């Protein structure tokens, strides 16, 4: 079982976006961050989720249960 937490952030001054992802498996944490391209924070939140799911697919392909948390 994996737990995945995602969030996105927007810098309003220079209109840049970032995604943060936390994966927890067996009490071990993996933190990921990405600079992303988005049109607004709403889209950035979805991009963060996609990055997180892609990471899980690549690193835990046989995992059958994922708890996903986002704001």
PDB file of C-alpha atoms in Angstrom:
ATOM      1  CA  UNK A   1       0.000   0.000   0.000  1.00  0.00           C
ATOM      2  CA  UNK A   2       1.206   3.482  -0.923  1.00  0.00           C
ATOM      3  CA  UNK A   3      -0.023   6.845   0.243  1.00  0.00           C
ATOM      4  CA  UNK A   4       0.424   9.717  -2.191  1.00  0.00           C
ATOM      5  CA  UNK A   5       0.035  13.378  -1.277  1.00  0.00           C
ATOM      6  CA  UNK A   6       0.241  16.085  -3.940  1.00  0.00           C
ATOM      7  CA  UNK A   7       0.071  19.857  -3.974  1.00  0.00           C
ATOM      8  CA  UNK A   8       0.813  22.635  -6.421  1.00  0.00           C
ATOM      9  CA  UNK A   9       1.977  26.189  -5.859  1.00  0.00           C
ATOM     10  CA  UNK A  10       1.826  29.325  -7.952  1.00  0.00           C
ATOM     11  CA  UNK A  11       4.180  32.290  -7.815  1.00  0.00           C
ATOM     12  CA  UNK A  12       1.897  35.179  -8.766  1.00  0.00           C
ATOM     13  CA  UNK A  13       4.792  37.603  -9.359  1.00  0.00           C
ATOM     14  CA  UNK A  14       6.484  35.670 -12.157  1.00  0.00           C
ATOM     15  CA  UNK A  15       3.624  33.272 -13.039  1.00  0.00           C
ATOM     16  CA  UNK A  16       5.611  30.089 -12.394  1.00  0.00           C
ATOM     17  CA  UNK A  17       4.263  26.833 -11.012  1.00  0.00           C
ATOM     18  CA  UNK A  18       5.645  23.939  -8.988  1.00  0.00           C
ATOM     19  CA  UNK A  19       4.375  20.536  -7.909  1.00  0.00           C
ATOM     20  CA  UNK A  20       5.198  18.761  -4.673  1.00  0.00           C
ATOM     21  CA  UNK A  21       4.638  15.058  -4.109  1.00  0.00           C
ATOM     22  CA  UNK A  22       5.062  12.908  -1.016  1.00  0.00           C
ATOM     23  CA  UNK A  23       5.013   9.117  -1.316  1.00  0.00           C
ATOM     24  CA  UNK A  24       4.789   7.056   1.885  1.00  0.00           C
ATOM     25  CA  UNK A  25       5.347   3.292   1.795  1.00  0.00           C
ATOM     26  CA  UNK A  26       6.204   1.180   4.837  1.00  0.00           C
ATOM     27  CA  UNK A  27       6.780   4.377   6.840  1.00  0.00           C
ATOM     28  CA  UNK A  28       9.477   5.473   4.342  1.00  0.00           C
ATOM     29  CA  UNK A  29       8.973   8.882   2.737  1.00  0.00           C
ATOM     30  CA  UNK A  30       9.972   9.978  -0.746  1.00  0.00           C
ATOM     31  CA  UNK A  31       9.648  13.680  -1.511  1.00  0.00           C
ATOM     32  CA  UNK A  32       9.551  14.909  -5.101  1.00  0.00           C
ATOM     33  CA  UNK A  33       9.344  18.383  -6.589  1.00  0.00           C
ATOM     34  CA  UNK A  34       8.922  19.566 -10.148  1.00  0.00           C
ATOM     35  CA  UNK A  35       8.794  22.892 -11.941  1.00  0.00           C
ATOM     36  CA  UNK A  36       5.761  22.608 -14.188  1.00  0.00           C
ATOM     37  CA  UNK A  37       3.982  24.540 -16.926  1.00  0.00           C
ATOM     38  CA  UNK A  38       0.353  25.391 -16.266  1.00  0.00           C
ATOM     39  CA  UNK A  39      -2.174  28.091 -17.046  1.00  0.00           C
ATOM     40  CA  UNK A  40      -3.481  28.387 -13.474  1.00  0.00           C
ATOM     41  CA  UNK A  41      -3.249  26.741 -10.055  1.00  0.00           C
ATOM     42  CA  UNK A  42      -6.233  24.493 -10.782  1.00  0.00           C
ATOM     43  CA  UNK A  43      -4.431  22.925 -13.746  1.00  0.00           C
ATOM     44  CA  UNK A  44      -1.203  22.761 -11.722  1.00  0.00           C
ATOM     45  CA  UNK A  45      -2.972  20.620  -9.099  1.00  0.00           C
ATOM     46  CA  UNK A  46      -3.958  18.093 -11.779  1.00  0.00           C
ATOM     47  CA  UNK A  47      -0.430  18.076 -13.222  1.00  0.00           C
ATOM     48  CA  UNK A  48       0.956  17.376  -9.724  1.00  0.00           C
ATOM     49  CA  UNK A  49      -1.414  14.404  -9.421  1.00  0.00           C
ATOM     50  CA  UNK A  50      -0.348  13.080 -12.829  1.00  0.00           C
ATOM     51  CA  UNK A  51       3.350  13.359 -11.924  1.00  0.00           C
ATOM     52  CA  UNK A  52       2.654  11.468  -8.709  1.00  0.00           C
ATOM     53  CA  UNK A  53       0.776   8.661 -10.439  1.00  0.00           C
ATOM     54  CA  UNK A  54       3.492   8.380 -13.102  1.00  0.00           C
ATOM     55  CA  UNK A  55       6.100   8.020 -10.351  1.00  0.00           C
ATOM     56  CA  UNK A  56       4.074   5.230  -8.741  1.00  0.00           C
ATOM     57  CA  UNK A  57       3.614   3.420 -12.063  1.00  0.00           C
ATOM     58  CA  UNK A  58       7.362   3.563 -12.768  1.00  0.00           C
ATOM     59  CA  UNK A  59       8.541   2.629  -9.277  1.00  0.00           C
ATOM     60  CA  UNK A  60       5.774   0.403  -7.896  1.00  0.00           C
ATOM     61  CA  UNK A  61       4.194  -1.256 -10.958  1.00  0.00           C
ATOM     62  CA  UNK A  62       2.750  -4.171  -8.961  1.00  0.00           C
ATOM     63  CA  UNK A  63       1.178  -2.060  -6.211  1.00  0.00           C
ATOM     64  CA  UNK A  64      -2.558  -2.670  -6.117  1.00  0.00           C
ATOM     65  CA  UNK A  65      -3.658  -0.161  -3.468  1.00  0.00           C
ATOM     66  CA  UNK A  66      -2.948   3.582  -3.402  1.00  0.00           C
ATOM     67  CA  UNK A  67      -4.431   6.181  -1.087  1.00  0.00           C
ATOM     68  CA  UNK A  68      -4.371   9.563  -2.840  1.00  0.00           C
ATOM     69  CA  UNK A  69      -4.627  12.862  -0.950  1.00  0.00           C
ATOM     70  CA  UNK A  70      -4.825  16.326  -2.497  1.00  0.00           C
ATOM     71  CA  UNK A  71      -6.288  19.692  -1.650  1.00  0.00           C
TER      72      UNK A  71
END
